[in-house]
Short mmCIF file of C-alpha atoms in Angstrom, two decimals:
data_model
loop_
_atom_site.label_atom_id
_atom_site.label_comp_id
_atom_site.label_asym_id
_atom_site.label_seq_id
_atom_site.Cartn_x
_atom_site.Cartn_y
_atom_site.Cartn_z
CA MET P 1 43.68 6.88 -18.33
CA ARG P 2 41.55 3.75 -18.52
CA PRO P 3 39.65 2.67 -15.41
CA ASP P 4 40.08 -0.72 -13.80
CA PRO P 5 38.24 -3.60 -15.51
CA LEU P 6 34.56 -3.76 -14.61
CA VAL P 7 33.23 -6.92 -13.02
CA PRO P 8 29.44 -7.50 -13.26
CA ASP P 9 27.73 -8.64 -10.07
CA PRO P 10 25.25 -11.34 -11.12
CA ALA P 11 23.98 -11.60 -7.56
CA ALA P 12 22.70 -8.01 -7.39
CA PRO P 13 18.94 -8.40 -6.91
CA ALA P 14 16.22 -6.40 -8.60
CA LEU P 15 14.47 -4.00 -6.22
CA THR P 16 11.20 -5.89 -6.55
CA ARG P 17 12.87 -9.30 -6.14
CA LEU P 18 11.90 -10.59 -2.70
CA THR P 19 13.75 -12.96 -0.42
CA GLU P 20 11.96 -16.16 0.56
CA ALA P 21 11.21 -14.68 3.96
CA ASP P 22 9.77 -11.52 2.39
CA GLU P 23 7.66 -13.64 0.02
CA ARG P 24 6.26 -15.63 2.93
CA TRP P 25 5.35 -12.44 4.76
CA ARG P 26 3.71 -10.95 1.65
CA ASP P 27 1.75 -14.16 1.08
CA HIS P 28 0.65 -14.22 4.73
CA VAL P 29 -0.67 -10.65 4.57
CA ARG P 30 -2.30 -11.22 1.18
CA ALA P 31 -4.10 -14.34 2.40
CA PHE P 32 -5.31 -12.50 5.50
CA ALA P 33 -6.55 -9.55 3.44
CA GLU P 34 -8.42 -11.82 1.03
CA LYS P 35 -10.04 -13.91 3.75
CA GLU P 36 -10.66 -11.40 6.53
CA ILE P 37 -10.89 -7.95 4.90
CA ARG P 38 -12.28 -8.31 1.37
CA PRO P 39 -15.65 -9.78 2.43
CA LEU P 40 -16.17 -6.81 4.78
CA SER P 41 -14.96 -3.97 2.56
CA ALA P 42 -18.21 -2.98 0.89
CA GLU P 43 -20.06 -2.82 4.21
CA MET P 44 -17.28 -0.88 5.93
CA ASP P 45 -17.32 1.60 3.06
CA ARG P 46 -21.10 1.94 3.33
CA THR P 47 -21.13 2.46 7.10
CA GLY P 48 -17.89 4.44 7.26
CA ALA P 49 -16.55 2.33 10.10
CA LEU P 50 -14.12 -0.51 10.75
CA ASP P 51 -15.82 -3.84 11.31
CA PRO P 52 -15.79 -4.40 15.11
CA GLY P 53 -14.43 -7.93 14.86
CA LEU P 54 -11.63 -7.05 12.47
CA ARG P 55 -9.58 -5.00 14.91
CA GLN P 56 -8.40 -7.89 17.09
CA ARG P 57 -7.87 -10.14 14.08
CA LEU P 58 -5.42 -7.54 12.75
CA PHE P 59 -3.47 -7.86 16.00
CA ASP P 60 -3.68 -11.66 16.05
CA SER P 61 -2.29 -11.83 12.51
CA GLY P 62 0.78 -9.76 13.45
CA LEU P 63 -0.22 -6.80 11.29
CA MET P 64 -0.12 -4.38 14.22
CA SER P 65 3.23 -5.48 15.67
CA ILE P 66 5.40 -5.85 12.57
CA ALA P 67 8.52 -4.00 13.72
CA ILE P 68 8.05 -4.33 17.49
CA PRO P 69 10.87 -6.49 18.89
CA ALA P 70 9.99 -10.06 19.85
CA ALA P 71 10.91 -9.25 23.46
CA TYR P 72 7.87 -6.97 23.58
CA GLY P 73 5.53 -9.37 21.78
CA GLY P 74 6.10 -8.25 18.19
CA LEU P 75 7.44 -9.86 15.04
CA GLY P 76 10.76 -8.01 15.02
CA GLY P 77 10.53 -7.08 11.33
CA GLY P 78 11.90 -4.07 9.51
CA LEU P 79 10.55 -1.07 7.66
CA PHE P 80 10.32 -3.02 4.42
CA HIS P 81 7.96 -5.51 6.09
CA VAL P 82 5.79 -2.62 7.27
CA VAL P 83 5.67 -1.27 3.71
CA GLN P 84 4.81 -4.72 2.33
CA ALA P 85 1.96 -5.15 4.78
CA ILE P 86 0.43 -1.74 4.07
CA GLU P 87 0.67 -2.38 0.33
CA GLU P 88 -1.04 -5.76 0.53
CA VAL P 89 -3.86 -4.54 2.78
CA ALA P 90 -4.47 -1.52 0.53
CA ARG P 91 -4.69 -3.85 -2.47
CA VAL P 92 -7.99 -4.94 -0.90
CA ASP P 93 -9.07 -1.99 1.25
CA ALA P 94 -7.19 1.31 1.53
CA GLY P 95 -9.27 2.38 4.53
CA VAL P 96 -8.09 -0.54 6.63
CA ALA P 97 -4.56 0.11 5.36
CA VAL P 98 -4.72 3.63 6.83
CA GLY P 99 -5.20 2.18 10.29
CA VAL P 100 -2.38 -0.32 9.86
CA ASP P 101 -0.14 2.44 8.47
CA VAL P 102 -0.72 5.01 11.22
CA HIS P 103 -0.23 2.45 13.98
CA ASN P 104 2.96 0.93 12.55
CA ALA P 105 4.67 3.64 10.49
CA LEU P 106 3.87 6.68 12.61
CA VAL P 107 3.27 5.64 16.23
CA VAL P 108 5.25 2.42 16.72
CA ALA P 109 8.11 3.54 14.48
CA THR P 110 8.42 6.80 16.42
CA LEU P 111 8.52 4.99 19.74
CA LEU P 112 11.18 2.62 18.44
CA ARG P 113 13.34 5.59 17.40
CA ALA P 114 12.81 8.00 20.26
CA ALA P 115 11.23 6.38 23.34
CA SER P 116 13.08 5.71 26.57
CA GLY P 117 13.50 2.22 27.96
CA ASP P 118 10.64 2.77 30.39
CA GLN P 119 8.39 3.98 27.58
CA HIS P 120 9.30 0.92 25.50
CA ARG P 121 8.44 -1.39 28.38
CA ARG P 122 5.15 0.36 29.11
CA TYR P 123 3.78 0.92 25.62
CA LEU P 124 5.26 -1.57 23.15
CA PRO P 125 3.71 -4.74 24.65
CA LEU P 126 0.30 -3.03 24.61
CA LEU P 127 0.70 -1.76 21.06
CA ALA P 128 1.76 -5.26 19.98
CA ALA P 129 -1.24 -7.02 21.50
CA THR P 130 -4.43 -4.98 21.78
CA LYS P 131 -3.93 -1.20 21.87
CA VAL P 132 -4.18 1.00 18.77
CA GLY P 133 -2.01 4.10 18.34
CA ALA P 134 -2.91 7.45 16.73
CA PHE P 135 -0.76 10.40 15.63
CA ALA P 136 -2.21 13.81 16.58
CA ILE P 137 -0.42 16.78 15.05
CA SER P 138 -2.88 18.48 12.63
CA GLU P 139 -5.06 21.38 13.77
CA GLU P 140 -7.53 23.81 12.22
CA GLN P 141 -4.70 26.03 10.95
CA ALA P 142 -1.91 23.45 11.12
CA GLY P 143 -2.13 21.32 7.98
CA SER P 144 0.57 21.86 5.40
CA ASP P 145 2.06 24.27 7.96
CA ALA P 146 2.33 21.40 10.40
CA PHE P 147 3.87 23.38 13.26
CA ALA P 148 1.36 26.24 13.38
CA LEU P 149 0.14 24.68 16.62
CA THR P 150 -2.15 26.23 19.20
CA THR P 151 -2.24 23.19 21.49
CA THR P 152 -0.13 23.95 24.57
CA ALA P 153 1.69 22.04 27.28
CA ARG P 154 2.37 23.87 30.55
CA SER P 155 4.57 22.59 33.34
CA VAL P 156 3.03 21.46 36.62
CA PRO P 157 4.66 19.54 39.47
CA GLY P 158 5.50 16.06 38.18
CA GLY P 159 4.42 16.62 34.58
CA TYR P 160 2.43 18.74 32.16
CA VAL P 161 -1.12 19.87 31.41
CA LEU P 162 -2.26 19.81 27.77
CA ASP P 163 -4.95 22.04 26.27
CA GLY P 164 -6.06 22.30 22.64
CA ARG P 165 -7.90 20.62 19.79
CA LYS P 166 -6.49 18.34 17.10
CA LYS P 167 -8.14 17.72 13.73
CA TRP P 168 -7.86 15.01 11.08
CA THR P 169 -6.62 12.46 13.61
CA SER P 170 -6.56 9.09 11.86
CA ASN P 171 -7.50 6.09 14.05
CA ALA P 172 -9.29 8.54 16.38
CA ASP P 173 -12.24 6.24 17.13
CA GLN P 174 -10.07 3.16 17.55
CA ALA P 175 -7.05 4.57 19.33
CA ASP P 176 -6.05 3.78 22.90
CA VAL P 177 -2.79 5.77 22.83
CA PHE P 178 -2.37 9.19 21.19
CA LEU P 179 0.97 10.72 20.23
CA VAL P 180 0.12 14.41 20.74
CA PHE P 181 2.24 17.36 19.61
CA ALA P 182 2.00 20.64 21.50
CA ASN P 183 3.89 23.87 22.06
CA GLY P 184 6.04 23.07 25.06
CA PRO P 185 6.41 25.05 28.27
CA ASP P 186 8.46 28.24 28.67
CA GLY P 187 9.14 28.74 24.96
CA SER P 188 10.87 25.37 24.66
CA GLY P 189 9.37 24.61 21.24
CA VAL P 190 7.24 21.71 20.11
CA SER P 191 7.11 18.66 22.36
CA ALA P 192 5.46 15.26 21.94
CA PHE P 193 3.45 13.40 24.57
CA LEU P 194 2.07 9.88 24.87
CA VAL P 195 -1.50 10.26 26.11
CA ASP P 196 -3.75 7.36 27.11
CA ARG P 197 -7.33 7.50 25.88
CA ASP P 198 -8.82 7.20 29.37
CA THR P 199 -6.95 10.26 30.68
CA PRO P 200 -9.42 12.74 32.23
CA GLY P 201 -10.04 15.72 29.98
CA LEU P 202 -9.38 13.86 26.70
CA SER P 203 -12.27 13.24 24.31
CA VAL P 204 -12.77 12.30 20.66
CA VAL P 205 -15.50 14.26 18.90
CA HIS P 206 -16.78 15.19 15.47
CA ARG P 207 -16.19 12.04 13.51
CA THR P 208 -15.37 13.19 9.97
CA GLU P 209 -17.50 11.89 7.10
CA GLN P 210 -15.17 11.51 4.16
CA LEU P 211 -15.23 10.68 0.46
CA GLY P 212 -12.96 7.65 0.61
CA VAL P 213 -10.88 5.39 2.88
CA ARG P 214 -14.07 5.19 4.89
CA ALA P 215 -13.05 2.23 7.04
CA ALA P 216 -10.48 4.55 8.61
CA SER P 217 -11.77 6.60 11.53
CA THR P 218 -10.91 10.29 11.38
CA GLY P 219 -11.95 12.76 14.05
CA ASP P 220 -11.08 15.64 16.37
CA LEU P 221 -9.17 15.13 19.59
CA VAL P 222 -10.08 17.59 22.36
CA LEU P 223 -7.73 18.14 25.29
CA ARG P 224 -9.03 20.14 28.26
CA GLY P 225 -6.68 20.18 31.19
CA VAL P 226 -5.23 16.78 30.30
CA ARG P 227 -2.55 15.97 32.83
CA VAL P 228 0.37 13.72 31.87
CA ARG P 229 3.43 12.63 33.81
CA ALA P 230 6.91 13.84 32.93
CA GLY P 231 7.67 10.30 31.75
CA GLN P 232 5.04 10.63 29.02
CA CYS P 233 7.05 13.25 27.14
CA LEU P 234 8.59 11.51 24.14
CA GLY P 235 11.97 12.63 22.82
CA GLY P 236 12.53 15.26 25.48
CA VAL P 237 11.04 18.71 26.01
CA GLY P 238 11.41 20.71 22.80
CA GLY P 239 12.27 17.62 20.76
CA GLY P 240 8.93 17.34 19.02
CA ARG P 241 9.77 19.17 15.80
CA ALA P 242 12.62 16.85 14.81
CA LEU P 243 10.66 13.83 16.01
CA ALA P 244 7.63 14.80 13.89
CA ALA P 245 9.75 15.50 10.81
CA ASP P 246 11.31 12.03 11.01
CA ALA P 247 7.91 10.46 11.62
CA LEU P 248 6.33 12.20 8.64
CA ASP P 249 9.12 11.00 6.34
CA VAL P 250 8.41 7.40 7.35
CA GLY P 251 4.70 8.14 7.17
CA ARG P 252 5.05 9.18 3.54
CA LEU P 253 6.51 5.79 2.74
CA GLY P 254 3.44 4.28 4.37
CA ILE P 255 1.11 6.44 2.28
CA ALA P 256 3.07 5.56 -0.87
CA ALA P 257 2.62 1.88 0.02
CA GLN P 258 -1.12 2.43 0.44
CA LEU P 259 -1.32 4.03 -2.98
CA VAL P 260 0.77 1.39 -4.75
CA GLY P 261 -1.41 -1.32 -3.21
CA LEU P 262 -4.60 0.52 -4.18
CA ALA P 263 -3.36 0.91 -7.76
CA GLN P 264 -2.45 -2.77 -7.91
CA GLY P 265 -5.92 -3.74 -6.71
CA ALA P 266 -7.60 -1.51 -9.30
CA LEU P 267 -5.38 -2.90 -12.06
CA GLU P 268 -6.09 -6.51 -11.10
CA HIS P 269 -9.82 -5.95 -11.11
CA ALA P 270 -9.68 -4.23 -14.51
CA VAL P 271 -7.65 -7.10 -15.98
CA GLU P 272 -10.00 -9.74 -14.58
CA TYR P 273 -13.06 -7.86 -15.83
CA SER P 274 -11.56 -7.54 -19.33
CA ARG P 275 -11.17 -11.31 -19.48
CA THR P 276 -14.87 -11.96 -18.85
CA ARG P 277 -16.75 -9.00 -20.29
CA GLU P 278 -17.90 -9.54 -23.89
CA GLN P 279 -18.90 -6.91 -26.44
CA PHE P 280 -19.49 -7.38 -30.17
CA GLY P 281 -18.97 -11.10 -29.85
CA GLN P 282 -15.59 -11.15 -28.11
CA ARG P 283 -13.97 -10.45 -24.76
CA ILE P 284 -12.92 -6.83 -24.41
CA SER P 285 -9.38 -7.98 -23.52
CA GLY P 286 -9.04 -8.76 -27.22
CA TYR P 287 -9.38 -5.10 -28.21
CA GLN P 288 -6.15 -3.20 -28.63
CA GLY P 289 -7.57 -0.09 -26.99
CA VAL P 290 -8.21 -2.04 -23.79
CA GLN P 291 -4.88 -3.85 -24.02
CA PHE P 292 -2.93 -0.63 -24.31
CA THR P 293 -4.81 0.91 -21.39
CA LEU P 294 -4.04 -2.08 -19.18
CA ALA P 295 -0.41 -2.08 -20.28
CA ARG P 296 0.03 1.59 -19.38
CA MET P 297 -1.58 0.98 -16.00
CA HIS P 298 0.78 -1.91 -15.36
CA VAL P 299 3.86 0.15 -16.28
CA ASP P 300 2.74 2.93 -13.93
CA VAL P 301 2.17 0.59 -11.01
CA GLU P 302 5.50 -1.16 -11.47
CA ALA P 303 7.33 2.18 -11.67
CA ALA P 304 5.64 3.42 -8.48
CA ARG P 305 6.54 0.19 -6.70
CA VAL P 306 10.20 0.44 -7.72
CA LEU P 307 10.37 4.03 -6.44
CA LEU P 308 8.69 2.98 -3.17
CA TYR P 309 10.96 -0.02 -2.61
CA ASN P 310 14.05 2.00 -3.44
CA ALA P 311 13.06 4.73 -0.99
CA THR P 312 12.44 2.10 1.70
CA ARG P 313 15.87 0.55 1.11
CA VAL P 314 17.42 4.04 1.35
CA PHE P 315 15.86 4.44 4.80
CA GLU P 316 16.98 0.99 5.91
CA ALA P 317 20.53 1.71 4.71
CA GLY P 318 20.73 4.72 7.05
CA ALA P 319 20.99 7.49 4.46
CA ASP P 320 21.26 11.08 5.64
CA ARG P 321 18.20 13.10 6.54
CA LEU P 322 17.91 15.10 3.31
CA GLU P 323 18.16 11.98 1.16
CA ARG P 324 15.48 10.23 3.22
CA THR P 325 13.20 13.23 2.95
CA LYS P 326 13.67 13.48 -0.81
CA GLN P 327 13.15 9.77 -1.44
CA ALA P 328 10.00 9.63 0.70
CA ALA P 329 8.59 12.73 -1.00
CA MET P 330 9.28 11.34 -4.48
CA ALA P 331 7.76 7.95 -3.65
CA LYS P 332 4.62 9.46 -2.18
CA TYR P 333 4.19 12.09 -4.90
CA PHE P 334 4.53 9.62 -7.75
CA ALA P 335 2.42 6.93 -6.11
CA SER P 336 -0.41 9.43 -5.60
CA GLU P 337 -0.34 10.34 -9.29
CA VAL P 338 -0.31 6.68 -10.31
CA ALA P 339 -3.08 5.64 -7.91
CA GLU P 340 -5.47 8.35 -9.08
CA ARG P 341 -4.74 7.67 -12.76
CA THR P 342 -4.92 3.89 -12.45
CA ALA P 343 -8.16 3.93 -10.47
CA SER P 344 -9.69 6.31 -13.03
CA LEU P 345 -8.67 4.12 -15.95
CA ALA P 346 -9.99 1.03 -14.16
CA VAL P 347 -13.41 2.69 -13.96
CA GLU P 348 -13.23 3.38 -17.70
CA VAL P 349 -12.28 -0.22 -18.50
CA LEU P 350 -15.40 -1.35 -16.68
CA GLY P 351 -17.50 1.33 -18.36
CA GLY P 352 -20.89 1.86 -16.76
CA ASN P 353 -20.28 -0.99 -14.34
CA GLY P 354 -17.21 0.81 -13.03
CA TYR P 355 -19.38 3.72 -12.01
CA THR P 356 -21.47 1.59 -9.66
CA ARG P 357 -20.85 0.15 -6.22
CA GLU P 358 -21.29 -3.34 -7.61
CA HIS P 359 -17.58 -3.33 -8.42
CA PRO P 360 -14.71 -2.21 -6.14
CA VAL P 361 -13.05 0.10 -8.68
CA GLU P 362 -15.61 2.78 -7.77
CA ARG P 363 -14.32 2.62 -4.19
CA PHE P 364 -10.70 2.56 -5.33
CA TYR P 365 -11.39 5.72 -7.34
CA ARG P 366 -12.75 7.54 -4.28
CA ASP P 367 -10.02 6.18 -2.02
CA ALA P 368 -7.24 7.36 -4.33
CA LYS P 369 -8.01 11.08 -4.14
CA VAL P 370 -6.77 11.61 -0.60
CA GLY P 371 -3.33 10.39 -1.65
CA LYS P 372 -2.58 13.84 -3.07
CA ILE P 373 -3.61 15.52 0.17
CA TYR P 374 -2.60 13.81 3.41
CA GLU P 375 0.95 13.41 4.73
CA GLY P 376 1.94 16.35 2.52
CA THR P 377 0.03 17.69 -0.47
CA SER P 378 1.57 17.14 -3.88
CA ASN P 379 2.65 20.80 -4.08
CA MET P 380 4.32 20.61 -0.66
CA LEU P 381 6.19 17.48 -1.71
CA LEU P 382 7.34 19.10 -4.96
CA ARG P 383 8.51 22.07 -2.93
CA SER P 384 10.58 19.79 -0.67
CA ILE P 385 12.06 17.88 -3.59
CA ALA P 386 12.96 21.09 -5.41
CA ALA P 387 14.54 22.67 -2.32
CA ILE P 388 16.78 19.64 -1.80
CA LEU P 389 17.58 19.38 -5.51
CA ILE P 390 18.50 23.04 -5.88
CA GLY P 391 20.40 23.09 -2.62
CA ALA P 392 22.40 20.01 -3.63
CA ALA P 393 23.16 21.53 -7.04
CA SER P 394 24.36 24.89 -5.72
#
C-alpha cells in the first residue's frame, strides 16, 4: 500500500540557522567577549584568576542573568541563549566561560526548575545583578560516583546543620551563593541547600592550581556546623538526587558549548595564521596539507555544533528524561573529542609558534583537556549512552 503523497516543508530551518533575535544575542556576546575578555585572557591565564573588574561587567552585559525572568531583573531568555553565550565566551576564553556556565546552567537553571516562590524572590534578583552562584556536589570520593557523599545535614529546630567538605567547586572564589548537596536527615537521602557565603562555619580553602581554564576559580568548600533555615532546602528533603541529575544533564550541554566555542576559537586562529605565515616563498594556506587539516577541523567543529544545538532543542521541546540524558551525554562526549583534536591540530598548524604563549592556541590546547573529565568523564558518558541504547533496543 502506497503512503500518502509527501509534501516538503521549505520553511524547516537548519539547526544552525539562527533567528534574527538569536543572531543579535550572539553578536552582542561576541562583541563583549572581543572587547572585554580577549585583552585580559593572557594575564588571567598567567595569574590563574578572574580579572577583578570583569565580574561586574559580566553582570552588566546580561551574561549572568540570561534565563532569569525579567520580573526578577533578568533577560528572560531560554536554554538556547545560555548555550549561545557560553559558546561565544569560550571562543575567546574557556576559563571565563566556566564561570558563566556554572552560574547560568547549573545554579540559576536549577532554581528556575525547583525553587519555591519565596526562594525565587530571595535569590533570583541577586543572581541577576551582583551575586555569583556555585554548584557544590563533588567530594574526595564523590567524583564519577557523584552521590558517594559524606557531607551531612542534620535536623535542628527551624532548619538544618551542614558538616562536610566539598572539592572541585567551580566559582568557589567568586561565589556568593552555594548550592550544596548533602545526605539528608534521618535516612531521607540526598538533599540540596542554598547556602550564603557569609554563613558562619562556611569557608573556601585550598584554591586548586590547574592546567587549563585558569580564569575559573576552583577550590574546596568546608562546612563546619553551618546552620541553614528550613526555607533554604531546595526541592524538598530527599529531593537532591533527582535535582542533581537534572542539573548535570543541563550542565553537560553547558560544557559541550564551552568545548564547541573553544574549538571554534582554535580553528579561527589557525586559519588566520595560515593566511599570513609564509614558508618557501608562499603563504602556508596555499599548501594542500594545511588546507586539508583546516578543512577537517572545520567539519569536526560544525558536526559538534549541530549535535549541541540538536540536544539543546530536544531539552527545550520537553523530551523525556532518558532522551535528554542521552542527547546531553552525546553532545558533551563528541564536543570533548573535537575540542582536544582541534586544539592539537591548531598547535601543529602554527608549528613552533603554536607551542609558545605568544599565541592563544597553546592555551586552547591546555583548556581543552578538562573537557573529557568534568561533568562526566568520557567513559561515564559512553556508559550512560550505551545503557539507554541497549535498554531502548531490548
